[in-house]
Coordinates of C-alpha atoms and ligand atoms in Angstrom, one line a residue:
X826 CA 53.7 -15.8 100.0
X827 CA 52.6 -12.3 100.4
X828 CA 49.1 -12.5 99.2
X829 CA 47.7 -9.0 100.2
X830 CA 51.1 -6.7 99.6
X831 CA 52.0 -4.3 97.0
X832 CA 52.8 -5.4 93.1
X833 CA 56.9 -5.5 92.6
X834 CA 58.8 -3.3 90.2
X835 CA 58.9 -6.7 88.0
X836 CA 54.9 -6.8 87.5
X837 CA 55.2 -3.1 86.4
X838 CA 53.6 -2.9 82.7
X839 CA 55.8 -2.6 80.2
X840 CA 55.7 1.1 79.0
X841 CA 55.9 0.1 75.5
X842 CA 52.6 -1.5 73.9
X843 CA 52.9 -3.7 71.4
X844 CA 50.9 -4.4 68.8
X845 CA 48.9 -7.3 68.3
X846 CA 50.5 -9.8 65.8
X847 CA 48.9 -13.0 65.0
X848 CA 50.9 -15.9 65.9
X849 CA 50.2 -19.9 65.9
X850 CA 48.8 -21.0 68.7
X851 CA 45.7 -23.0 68.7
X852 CA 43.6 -25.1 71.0
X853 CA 41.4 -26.6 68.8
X854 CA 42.7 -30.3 68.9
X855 CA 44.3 -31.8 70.8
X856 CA 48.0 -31.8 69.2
X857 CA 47.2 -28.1 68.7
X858 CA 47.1 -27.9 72.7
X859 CA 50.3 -29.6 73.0
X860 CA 51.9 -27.5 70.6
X861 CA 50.8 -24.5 72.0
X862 CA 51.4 -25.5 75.5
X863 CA 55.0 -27.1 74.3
X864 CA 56.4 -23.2 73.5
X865 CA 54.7 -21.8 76.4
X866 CA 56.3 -24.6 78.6
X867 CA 59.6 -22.9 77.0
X868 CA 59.5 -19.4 77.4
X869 CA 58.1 -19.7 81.7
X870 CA 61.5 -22.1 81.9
X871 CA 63.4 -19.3 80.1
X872 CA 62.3 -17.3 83.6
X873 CA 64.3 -20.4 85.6
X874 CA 68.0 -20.5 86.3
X875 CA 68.4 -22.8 88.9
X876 CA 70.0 -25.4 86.3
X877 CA 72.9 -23.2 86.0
X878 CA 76.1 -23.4 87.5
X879 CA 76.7 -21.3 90.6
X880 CA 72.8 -20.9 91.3
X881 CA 70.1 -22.7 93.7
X882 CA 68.4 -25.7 91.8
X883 CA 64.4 -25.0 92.7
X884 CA 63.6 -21.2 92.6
X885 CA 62.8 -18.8 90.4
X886 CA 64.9 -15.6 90.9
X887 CA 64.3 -14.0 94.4
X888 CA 62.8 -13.2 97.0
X889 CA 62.5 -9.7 96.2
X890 CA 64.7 -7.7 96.4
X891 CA 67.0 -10.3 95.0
X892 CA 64.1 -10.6 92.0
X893 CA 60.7 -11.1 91.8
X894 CA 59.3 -14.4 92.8
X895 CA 58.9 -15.4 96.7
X896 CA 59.9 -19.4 96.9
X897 CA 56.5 -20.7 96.7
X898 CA 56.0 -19.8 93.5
X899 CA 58.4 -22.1 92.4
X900 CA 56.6 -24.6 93.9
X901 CA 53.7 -23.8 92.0
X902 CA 55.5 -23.9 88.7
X903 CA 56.3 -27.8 89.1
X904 CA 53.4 -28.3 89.9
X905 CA 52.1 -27.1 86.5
X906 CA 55.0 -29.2 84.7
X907 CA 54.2 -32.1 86.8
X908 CA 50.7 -31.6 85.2
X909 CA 52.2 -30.5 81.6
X910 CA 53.8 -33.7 81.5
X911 CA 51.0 -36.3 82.5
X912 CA 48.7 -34.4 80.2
X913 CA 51.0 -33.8 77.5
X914 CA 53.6 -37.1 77.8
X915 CA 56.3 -34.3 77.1
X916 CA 59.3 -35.4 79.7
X917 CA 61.6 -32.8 78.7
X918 CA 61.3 -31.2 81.7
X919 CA 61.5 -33.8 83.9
X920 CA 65.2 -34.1 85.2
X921 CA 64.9 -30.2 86.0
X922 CA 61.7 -30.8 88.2
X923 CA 62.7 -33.6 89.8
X924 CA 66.3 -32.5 90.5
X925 CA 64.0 -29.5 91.8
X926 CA 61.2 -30.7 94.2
X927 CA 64.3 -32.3 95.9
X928 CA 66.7 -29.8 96.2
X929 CA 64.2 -28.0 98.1
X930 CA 62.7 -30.3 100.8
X931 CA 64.8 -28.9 103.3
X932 CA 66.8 -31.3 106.2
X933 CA 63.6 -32.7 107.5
X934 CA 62.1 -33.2 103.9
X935 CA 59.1 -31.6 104.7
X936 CA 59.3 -28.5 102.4
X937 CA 60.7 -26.4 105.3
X938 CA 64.2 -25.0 103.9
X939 CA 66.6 -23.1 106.2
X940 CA 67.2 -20.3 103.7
X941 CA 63.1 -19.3 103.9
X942 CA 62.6 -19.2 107.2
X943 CA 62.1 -15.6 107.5
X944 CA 59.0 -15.4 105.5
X945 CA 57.8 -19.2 105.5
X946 CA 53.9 -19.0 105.3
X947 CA 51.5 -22.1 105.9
X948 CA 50.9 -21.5 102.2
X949 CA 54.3 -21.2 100.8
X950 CA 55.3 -25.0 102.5
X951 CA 51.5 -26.1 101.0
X952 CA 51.8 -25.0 97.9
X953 CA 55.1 -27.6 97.5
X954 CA 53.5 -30.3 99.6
X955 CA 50.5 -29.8 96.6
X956 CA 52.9 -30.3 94.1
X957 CA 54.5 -33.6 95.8
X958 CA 51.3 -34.5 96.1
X959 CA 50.2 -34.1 92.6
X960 CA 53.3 -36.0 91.8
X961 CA 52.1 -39.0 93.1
X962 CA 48.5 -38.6 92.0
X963 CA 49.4 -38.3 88.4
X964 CA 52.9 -40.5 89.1
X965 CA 55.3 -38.7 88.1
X966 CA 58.7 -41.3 87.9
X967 CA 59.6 -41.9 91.4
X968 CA 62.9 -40.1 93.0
X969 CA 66.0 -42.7 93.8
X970 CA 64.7 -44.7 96.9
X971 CA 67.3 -43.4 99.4
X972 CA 65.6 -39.5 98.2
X973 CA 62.3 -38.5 100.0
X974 CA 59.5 -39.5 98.4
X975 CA 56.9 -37.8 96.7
X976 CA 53.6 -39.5 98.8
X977 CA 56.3 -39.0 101.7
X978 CA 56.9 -35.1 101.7
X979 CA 52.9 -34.5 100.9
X980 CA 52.7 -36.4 104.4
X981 CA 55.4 -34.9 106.0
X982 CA 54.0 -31.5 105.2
X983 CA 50.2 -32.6 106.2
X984 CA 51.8 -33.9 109.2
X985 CA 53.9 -30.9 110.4
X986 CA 50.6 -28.5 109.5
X987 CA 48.7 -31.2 111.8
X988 CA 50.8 -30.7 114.7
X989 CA 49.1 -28.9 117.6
X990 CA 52.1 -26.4 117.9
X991 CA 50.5 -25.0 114.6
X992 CA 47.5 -25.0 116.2
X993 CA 46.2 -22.2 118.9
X994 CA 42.9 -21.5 120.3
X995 CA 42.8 -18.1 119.4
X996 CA 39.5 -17.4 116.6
X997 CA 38.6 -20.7 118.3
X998 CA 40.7 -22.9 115.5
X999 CA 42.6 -23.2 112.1
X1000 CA 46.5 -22.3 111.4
X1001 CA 48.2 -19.0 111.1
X1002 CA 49.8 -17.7 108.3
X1003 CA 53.1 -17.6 108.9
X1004 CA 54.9 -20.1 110.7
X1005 CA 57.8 -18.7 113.3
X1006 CA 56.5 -16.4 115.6
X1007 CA 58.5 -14.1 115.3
X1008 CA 57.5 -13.6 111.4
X1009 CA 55.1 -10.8 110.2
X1010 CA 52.1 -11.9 109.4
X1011 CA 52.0 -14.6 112.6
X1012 CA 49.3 -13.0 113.8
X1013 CA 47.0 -13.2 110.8
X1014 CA 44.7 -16.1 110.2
X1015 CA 44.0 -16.8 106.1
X1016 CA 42.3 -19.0 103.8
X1017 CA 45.0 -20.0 101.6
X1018 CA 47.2 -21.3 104.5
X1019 CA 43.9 -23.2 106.1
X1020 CA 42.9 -24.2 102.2
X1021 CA 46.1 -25.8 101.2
X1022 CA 45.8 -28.2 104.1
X1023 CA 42.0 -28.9 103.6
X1024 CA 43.0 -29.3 100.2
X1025 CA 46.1 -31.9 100.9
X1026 CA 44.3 -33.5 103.8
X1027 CA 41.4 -34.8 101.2
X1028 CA 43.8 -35.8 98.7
X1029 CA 45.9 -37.6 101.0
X1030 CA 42.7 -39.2 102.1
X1031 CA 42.1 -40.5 98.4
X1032 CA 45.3 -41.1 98.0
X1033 CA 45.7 -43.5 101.2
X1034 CA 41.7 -44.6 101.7
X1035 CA 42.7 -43.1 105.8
X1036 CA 40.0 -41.4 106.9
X1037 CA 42.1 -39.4 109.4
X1038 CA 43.2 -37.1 106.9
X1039 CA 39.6 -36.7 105.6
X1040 CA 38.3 -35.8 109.5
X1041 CA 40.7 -33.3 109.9
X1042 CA 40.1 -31.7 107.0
X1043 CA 36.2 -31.5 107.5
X1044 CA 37.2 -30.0 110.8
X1045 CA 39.3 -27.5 108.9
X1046 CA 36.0 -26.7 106.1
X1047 CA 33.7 -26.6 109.4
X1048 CA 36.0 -24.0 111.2
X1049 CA 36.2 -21.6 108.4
X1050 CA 32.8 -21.6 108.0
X1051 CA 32.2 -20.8 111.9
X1052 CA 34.3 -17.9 112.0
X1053 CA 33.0 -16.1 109.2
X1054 CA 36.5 -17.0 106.4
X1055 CA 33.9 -18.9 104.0
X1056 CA 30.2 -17.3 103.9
X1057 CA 27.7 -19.8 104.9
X1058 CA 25.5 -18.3 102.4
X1059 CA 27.1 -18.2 99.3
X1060 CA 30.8 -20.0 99.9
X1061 CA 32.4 -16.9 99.1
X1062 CA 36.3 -17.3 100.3
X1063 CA 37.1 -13.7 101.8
X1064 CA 41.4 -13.3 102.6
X1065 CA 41.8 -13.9 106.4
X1066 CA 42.0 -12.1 109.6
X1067 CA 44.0 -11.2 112.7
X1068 CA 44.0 -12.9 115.6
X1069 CA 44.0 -10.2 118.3
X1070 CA 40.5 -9.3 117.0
X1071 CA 39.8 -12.8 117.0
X1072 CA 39.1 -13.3 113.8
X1073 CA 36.2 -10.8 113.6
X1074 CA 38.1 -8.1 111.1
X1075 CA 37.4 -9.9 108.2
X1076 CA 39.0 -9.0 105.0
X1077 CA 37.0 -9.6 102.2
X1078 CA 38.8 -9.4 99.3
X1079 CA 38.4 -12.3 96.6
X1080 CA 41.3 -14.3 95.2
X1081 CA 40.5 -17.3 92.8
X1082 CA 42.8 -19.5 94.4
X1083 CA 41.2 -19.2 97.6
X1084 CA 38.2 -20.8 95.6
X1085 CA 39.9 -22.7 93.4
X1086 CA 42.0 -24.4 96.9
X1087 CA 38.9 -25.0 98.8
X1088 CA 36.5 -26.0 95.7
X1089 CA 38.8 -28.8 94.4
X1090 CA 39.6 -29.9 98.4
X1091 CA 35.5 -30.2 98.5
X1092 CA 35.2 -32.2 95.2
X1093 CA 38.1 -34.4 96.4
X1094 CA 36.3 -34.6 99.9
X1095 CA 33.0 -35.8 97.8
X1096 CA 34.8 -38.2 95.8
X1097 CA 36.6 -39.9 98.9
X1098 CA 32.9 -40.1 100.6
X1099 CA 31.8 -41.3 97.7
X1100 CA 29.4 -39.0 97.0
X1101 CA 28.4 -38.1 100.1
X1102 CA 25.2 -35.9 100.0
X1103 CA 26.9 -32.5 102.2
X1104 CA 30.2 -32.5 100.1
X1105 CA 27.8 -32.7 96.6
X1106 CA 26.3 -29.9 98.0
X1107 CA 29.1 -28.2 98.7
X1108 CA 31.2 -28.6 95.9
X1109 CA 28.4 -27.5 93.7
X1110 CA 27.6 -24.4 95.4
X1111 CA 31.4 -23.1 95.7
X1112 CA 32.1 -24.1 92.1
X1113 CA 28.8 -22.1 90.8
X1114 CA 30.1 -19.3 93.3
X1115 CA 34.0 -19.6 91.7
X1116 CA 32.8 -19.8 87.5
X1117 CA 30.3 -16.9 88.5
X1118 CA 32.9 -14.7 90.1
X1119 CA 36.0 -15.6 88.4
X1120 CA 35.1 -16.6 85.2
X1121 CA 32.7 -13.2 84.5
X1122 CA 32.2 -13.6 80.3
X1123 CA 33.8 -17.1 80.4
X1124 CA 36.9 -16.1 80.9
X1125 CA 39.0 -16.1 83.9
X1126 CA 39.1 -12.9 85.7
X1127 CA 40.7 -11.9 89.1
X1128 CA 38.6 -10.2 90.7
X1129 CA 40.2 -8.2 93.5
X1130 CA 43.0 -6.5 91.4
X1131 CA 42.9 -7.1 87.6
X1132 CA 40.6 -4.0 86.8
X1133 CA 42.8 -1.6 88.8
X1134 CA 45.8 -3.2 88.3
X1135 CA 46.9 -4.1 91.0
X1136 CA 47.9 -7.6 90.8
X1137 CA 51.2 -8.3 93.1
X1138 CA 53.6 -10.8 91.1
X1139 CA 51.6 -13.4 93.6
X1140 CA 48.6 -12.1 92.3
X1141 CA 49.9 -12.6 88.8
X1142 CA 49.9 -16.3 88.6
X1143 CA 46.4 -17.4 90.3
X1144 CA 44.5 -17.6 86.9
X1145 CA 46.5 -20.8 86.2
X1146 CA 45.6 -22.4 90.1
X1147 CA 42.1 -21.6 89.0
X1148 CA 42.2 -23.3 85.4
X1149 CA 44.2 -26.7 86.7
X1150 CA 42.5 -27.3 89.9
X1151 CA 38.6 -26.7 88.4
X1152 CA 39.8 -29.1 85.3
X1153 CA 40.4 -32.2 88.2
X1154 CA 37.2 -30.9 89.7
X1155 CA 35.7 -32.1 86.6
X1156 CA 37.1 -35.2 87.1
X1157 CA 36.4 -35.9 90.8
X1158 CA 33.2 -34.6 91.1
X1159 CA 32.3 -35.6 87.5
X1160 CA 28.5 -34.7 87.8
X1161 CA 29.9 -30.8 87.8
X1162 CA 31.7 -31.6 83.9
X1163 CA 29.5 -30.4 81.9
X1164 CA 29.3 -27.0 83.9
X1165 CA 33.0 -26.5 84.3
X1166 CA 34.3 -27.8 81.0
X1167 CA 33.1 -25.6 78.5
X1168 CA 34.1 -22.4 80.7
X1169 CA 37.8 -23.7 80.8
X1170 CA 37.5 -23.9 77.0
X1171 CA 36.6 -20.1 76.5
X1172 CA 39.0 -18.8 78.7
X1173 CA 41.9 -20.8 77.6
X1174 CA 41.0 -19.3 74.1
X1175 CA 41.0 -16.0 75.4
X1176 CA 44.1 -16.7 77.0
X1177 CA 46.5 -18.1 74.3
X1178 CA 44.4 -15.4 71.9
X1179 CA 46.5 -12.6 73.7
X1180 CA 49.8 -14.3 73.8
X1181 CA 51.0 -12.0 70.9
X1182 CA 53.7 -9.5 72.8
X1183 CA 57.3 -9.6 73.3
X1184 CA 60.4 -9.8 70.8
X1185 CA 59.2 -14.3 70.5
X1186 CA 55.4 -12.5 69.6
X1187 CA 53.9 -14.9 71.6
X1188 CA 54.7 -13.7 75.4
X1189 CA 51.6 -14.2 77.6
X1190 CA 49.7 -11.0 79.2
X1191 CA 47.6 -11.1 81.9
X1192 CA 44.4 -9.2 81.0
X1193 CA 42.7 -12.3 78.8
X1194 CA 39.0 -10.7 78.8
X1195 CA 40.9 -7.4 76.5
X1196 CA 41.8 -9.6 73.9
X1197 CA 44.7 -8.4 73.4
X1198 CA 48.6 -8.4 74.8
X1199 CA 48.2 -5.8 77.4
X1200 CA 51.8 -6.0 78.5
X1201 CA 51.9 -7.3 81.5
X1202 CA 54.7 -9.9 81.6
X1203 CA 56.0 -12.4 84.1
X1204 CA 56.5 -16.1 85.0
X1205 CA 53.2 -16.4 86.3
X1206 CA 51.6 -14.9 83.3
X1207 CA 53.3 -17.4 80.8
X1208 CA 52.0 -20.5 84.0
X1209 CA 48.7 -19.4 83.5
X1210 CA 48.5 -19.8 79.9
X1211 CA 50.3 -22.9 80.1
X1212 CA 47.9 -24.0 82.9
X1213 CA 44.9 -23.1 80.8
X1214 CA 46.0 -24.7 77.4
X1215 CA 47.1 -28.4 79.1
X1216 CA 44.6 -28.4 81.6
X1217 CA 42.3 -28.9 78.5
X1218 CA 43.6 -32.4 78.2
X1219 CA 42.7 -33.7 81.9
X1220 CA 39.4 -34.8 80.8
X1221 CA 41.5 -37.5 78.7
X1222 CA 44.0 -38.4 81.1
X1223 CA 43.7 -41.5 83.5
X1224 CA 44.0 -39.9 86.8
X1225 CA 44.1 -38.6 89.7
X1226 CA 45.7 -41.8 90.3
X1227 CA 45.6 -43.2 94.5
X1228 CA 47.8 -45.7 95.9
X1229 CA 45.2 -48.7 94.6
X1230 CA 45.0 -47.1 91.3
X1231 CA 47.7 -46.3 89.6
X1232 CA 49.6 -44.8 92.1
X1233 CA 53.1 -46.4 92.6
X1234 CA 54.6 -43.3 95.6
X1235 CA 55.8 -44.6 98.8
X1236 CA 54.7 -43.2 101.6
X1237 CA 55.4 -42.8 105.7
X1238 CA 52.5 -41.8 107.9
X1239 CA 55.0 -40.8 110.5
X1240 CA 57.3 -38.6 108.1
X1241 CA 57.8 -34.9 109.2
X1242 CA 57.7 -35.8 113.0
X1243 CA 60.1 -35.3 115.2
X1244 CA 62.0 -32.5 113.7
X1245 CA 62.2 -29.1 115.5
X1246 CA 61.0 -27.0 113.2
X1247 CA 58.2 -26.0 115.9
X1248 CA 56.5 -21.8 115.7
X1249 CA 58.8 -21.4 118.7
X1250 CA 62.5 -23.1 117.4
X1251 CA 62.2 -21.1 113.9
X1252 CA 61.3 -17.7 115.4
X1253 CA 64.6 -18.0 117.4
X1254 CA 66.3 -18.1 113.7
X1255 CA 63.7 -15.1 112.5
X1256 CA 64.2 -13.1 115.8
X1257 CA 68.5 -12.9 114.9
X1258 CA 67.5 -11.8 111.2
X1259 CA 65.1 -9.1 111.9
X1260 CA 67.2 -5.9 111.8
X1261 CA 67.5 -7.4 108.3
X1262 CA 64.1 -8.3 107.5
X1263 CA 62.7 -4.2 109.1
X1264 CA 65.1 -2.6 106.6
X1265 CA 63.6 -5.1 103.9
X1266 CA 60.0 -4.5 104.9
X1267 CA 60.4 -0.3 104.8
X1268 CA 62.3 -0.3 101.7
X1269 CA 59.0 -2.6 100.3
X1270 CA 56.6 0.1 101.6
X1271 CA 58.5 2.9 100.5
X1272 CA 58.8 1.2 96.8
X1273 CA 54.8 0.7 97.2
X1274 CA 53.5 4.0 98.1
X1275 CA 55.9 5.7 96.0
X1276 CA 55.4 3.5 92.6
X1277 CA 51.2 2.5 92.9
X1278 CA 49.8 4.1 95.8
X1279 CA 48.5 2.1 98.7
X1280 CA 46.3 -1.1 98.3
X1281 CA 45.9 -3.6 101.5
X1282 CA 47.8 -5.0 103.7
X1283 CA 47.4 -8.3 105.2
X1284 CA 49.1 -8.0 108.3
Ligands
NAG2266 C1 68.4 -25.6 81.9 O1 67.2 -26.1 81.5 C2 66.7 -25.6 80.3 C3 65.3 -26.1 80.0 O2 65.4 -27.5 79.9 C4 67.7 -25.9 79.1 O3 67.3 -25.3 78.0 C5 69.1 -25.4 79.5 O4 70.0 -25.7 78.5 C6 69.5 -25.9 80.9 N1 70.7 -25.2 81.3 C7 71.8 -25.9 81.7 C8 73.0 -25.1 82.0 O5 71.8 -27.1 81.8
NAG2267 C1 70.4 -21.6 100.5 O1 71.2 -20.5 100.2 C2 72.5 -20.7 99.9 C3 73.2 -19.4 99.6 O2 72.6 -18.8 98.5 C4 72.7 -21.7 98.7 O3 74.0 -22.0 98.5 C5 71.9 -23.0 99.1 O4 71.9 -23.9 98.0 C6 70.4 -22.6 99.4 N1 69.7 -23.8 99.8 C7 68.5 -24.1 99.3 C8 67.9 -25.4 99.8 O5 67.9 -23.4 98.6
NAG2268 C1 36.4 -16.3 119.1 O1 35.9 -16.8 117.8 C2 35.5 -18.1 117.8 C3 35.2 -18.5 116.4 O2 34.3 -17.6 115.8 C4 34.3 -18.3 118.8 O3 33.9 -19.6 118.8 C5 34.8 -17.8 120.2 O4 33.7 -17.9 121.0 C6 35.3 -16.4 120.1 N1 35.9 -16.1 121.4 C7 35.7 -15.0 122.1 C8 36.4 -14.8 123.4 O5 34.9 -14.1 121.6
NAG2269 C1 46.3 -42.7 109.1 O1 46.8 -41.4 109.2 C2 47.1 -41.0 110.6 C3 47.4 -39.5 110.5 O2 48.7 -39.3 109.9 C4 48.1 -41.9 111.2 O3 48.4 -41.5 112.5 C5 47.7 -43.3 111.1 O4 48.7 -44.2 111.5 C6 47.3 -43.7 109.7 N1 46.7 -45.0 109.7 C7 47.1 -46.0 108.9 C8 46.4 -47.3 109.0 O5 48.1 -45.8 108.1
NAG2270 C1 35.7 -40.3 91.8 O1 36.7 -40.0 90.8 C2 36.8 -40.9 89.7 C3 37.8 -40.4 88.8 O2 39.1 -40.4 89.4 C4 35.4 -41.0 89.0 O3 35.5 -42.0 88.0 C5 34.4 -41.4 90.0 O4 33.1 -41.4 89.4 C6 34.3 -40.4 91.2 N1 33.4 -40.7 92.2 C7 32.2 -40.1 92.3 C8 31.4 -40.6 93.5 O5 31.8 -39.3 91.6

């Protein structure tokens, strides 16, 4: 993903405003919150066209400029249908995700298609290894047995992420950004990549009950902490930094995934430990830090571009991250409920509360805390809404589910290994594309500085 580049023409406000106009939805039971979350589920599949004939099962329309969304996005999406479904029982969607996560698994089924290599990120392959994963936490119907495997690809991407050809000494740890060498952004070293394997490590380690995954993963929390990417003082998750500073030109800016990837990694990490006295500490401090800084008023907030505006379609879709993984916090790390619960109530009221644009008068926006449509529109604007109305209904449902309880996936401890899709193979592929990918890149920053003016740039 690009997390620090400029907003697409897609995320552009619409120019008209509309005006407010009451519509139905409600979260105030829970068949309301099915009901609301039911026609939300709707309208974010109305963004999807990969069940059509002549296009690619899996992605939303993309990569820019082809249309908005980067491929990890997608990713994200099932993941909030997987959870939509377990919370909600609806399985309507269910052929069109499963036939989905598959599709896209690449030849090595571990989340590494050909088609992405020129802008595969750490986070982009993480963010669908979270969602296999969350398939077999909350077990989601299994794939055909001679298909990969949903406890299978989480390993396979865990495993491929272990590897020590991700793995460099340079900021004395943690894994890069992007993944061939040859890639922009290679040389940057970010929270979100590091987070989503923490994150996936602990789980797996719940999951499984192997402690390998765990150690790692407390190597990984350790790490960032050493070189600055998580404050020791408050667990504030800044963005990343390069490499040929060594890691010293920190980038501060605050996204609430970063939090939300690292806080629920923690609470898993205390539940697996069960209850281990460093991990209650932690979670609690980073979860205080996260409801204080991205939940200002209650209601969820993103801090490093809402008020200016200048939320990148990436950008656009974190509030729903924020709203599923703090509602399995609840549940992991249950002494934290009573804190977190009520805030996910008030700012999935504020959310639907503003779903009143559009010709259905019930499209999503994005600024919730305005209390009104503000026009923003997207895919990830209707996945956060959907993300804060079902989420509501984890406190009800009987998982996160692990291989003794509940869980039925298969695994292989081994899977990912063994393929060649090493730093050094893919940048070979990246290096024959780049002609192509320069003329992409200066048509982007001519479209930025022209249309919104310069904001950051992560590499
Ligand atoms: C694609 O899936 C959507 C949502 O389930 C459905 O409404 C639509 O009819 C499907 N399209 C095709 C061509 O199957
Ligand atoms: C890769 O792109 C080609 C051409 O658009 C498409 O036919 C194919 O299905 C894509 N594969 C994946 C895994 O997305
Ligand atoms: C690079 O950064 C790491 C982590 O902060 C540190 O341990 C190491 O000593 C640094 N190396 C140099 C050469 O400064
Ligand atoms: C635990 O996980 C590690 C890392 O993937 C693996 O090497 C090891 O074989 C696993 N142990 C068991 C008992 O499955
Ligand atoms: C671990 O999570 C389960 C819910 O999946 C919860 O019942 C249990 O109390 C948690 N363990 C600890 C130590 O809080």
């Amino acid at each position: 993903m690009r997390s620090l580049s400029v907003p697409s023409v897609g995320a552009a406000l619409l120019l008209t405003a509309q005006l407010s106009v009451a519509q139905g939805f409600s979260i105030t039971s829970d068949d309301e919150i099915k009901r609301t979350a039911s026609a939300i589920a709707w309208d974010l599949l109305q963004y999807y066209h990969g069940n059509e004939t002549g296009q690619t099962p899996g992605i939303l329309p993309g990569p820019p400029p082809a249309g908005d969304y980067y491929w990890w996005e997608a990713g994200a999406m099932w993941g909030t249908l997987i959870d939509y479904w377990a919370l909600t029982g609806d399985s309507s969607y269910n052929s069109i995700i499963m036939e989905a996560m598959l599709f896209q698994t690449g030849d090595h089924r571990d989340y590494m298609p050909f088609n992405v290599t020129a802008s595969l990120g750490n986070d982009d392959q993480g963010f669908w290894g979270l969602s296999a994963m969350l398939a077999a936490e909350n077990n989601f119907p299994n794939p055909p047995s001679d298909k990969a495997q949903w406890l299978a690809l989480a390993q396979a991407v865990y495993n491929t992420q272990a590897n020590p050809d991700r793995h460099d000494e340079t900021c004395g740890g943690g894994i890069r950004w992007q993944i061939p060498f040859a890639n922009i952004g290679y040389d940057y070293k970010n929270s979100i990549a590091n987070g989503c394997f923490f994150n996936l490590g602990a789980r797996l380690a719940r999951y499984t009950g192997n402690s390998s995954y765990s150690k790692t993963s407390e190597e990984t929390w350790d790490w960032m902490e050493r070189v600055g990417l998580l404050d020791a003082e408050t667990l504030a998750v800044y963005d990343g930094a390069h490499v040929y500073t060594n890691c010293t030109d920190i980038n501060k800016a605050q996204f609430s995934y970063n939090n939300a990837v690292w806080a629920q990694g923690a609470a898993f990490m205390y539940n697996f430990t069960n209850g281990e006295q460093k991990w209650k500490d932690r979670t609690e401090k980073i979860v205080n830090w996260g409801l204080k800084t991205f939940f200002p008023k209650g209601i969820a907030y993103e801090l490093a571009c809402e008020e200016a505006g200048t939320c990148t379609t990436d950008m656009l879709s974190f509030k729903g991250y924020l709203h599923r993984w703090y509602s399995v916090i609840a549940k992991v790390a249950p002494f934290m409920a009573d804190t977190i619960n009520p805030i996910l109530e008030s700012s999935a009221e504020a959310a639907v509360k503003q779903c009143t644009g559009g010709d259905n008068q019930r499209t999503c926006g994005f600024r919730w805390a305005s209390g009104v449509f503000d026009g923003s529109v997207g895919a990830g604007q209707e996945m956060n809404v959907l993300a804060a109305s079902s989420a509501l209904l984890y406190k009800n449902f009987a998982g996160p589910f692990t291989a003794k309880q509940g869980g039925t996936s298969k695994g292989d401890v081994n899977a990912g290994q063994g393929s060649d899709d090493s730093p050094l193979e893919l940048g070979k592929i990246t290096t024959s594309d780049r002609a192509g990918a320069a003329f992409i890149t200066i048509l982007f920053l001519g479209i930025g500085c022209g249309m919104f003016g310069w904001m950051s740039l992560g590499e």
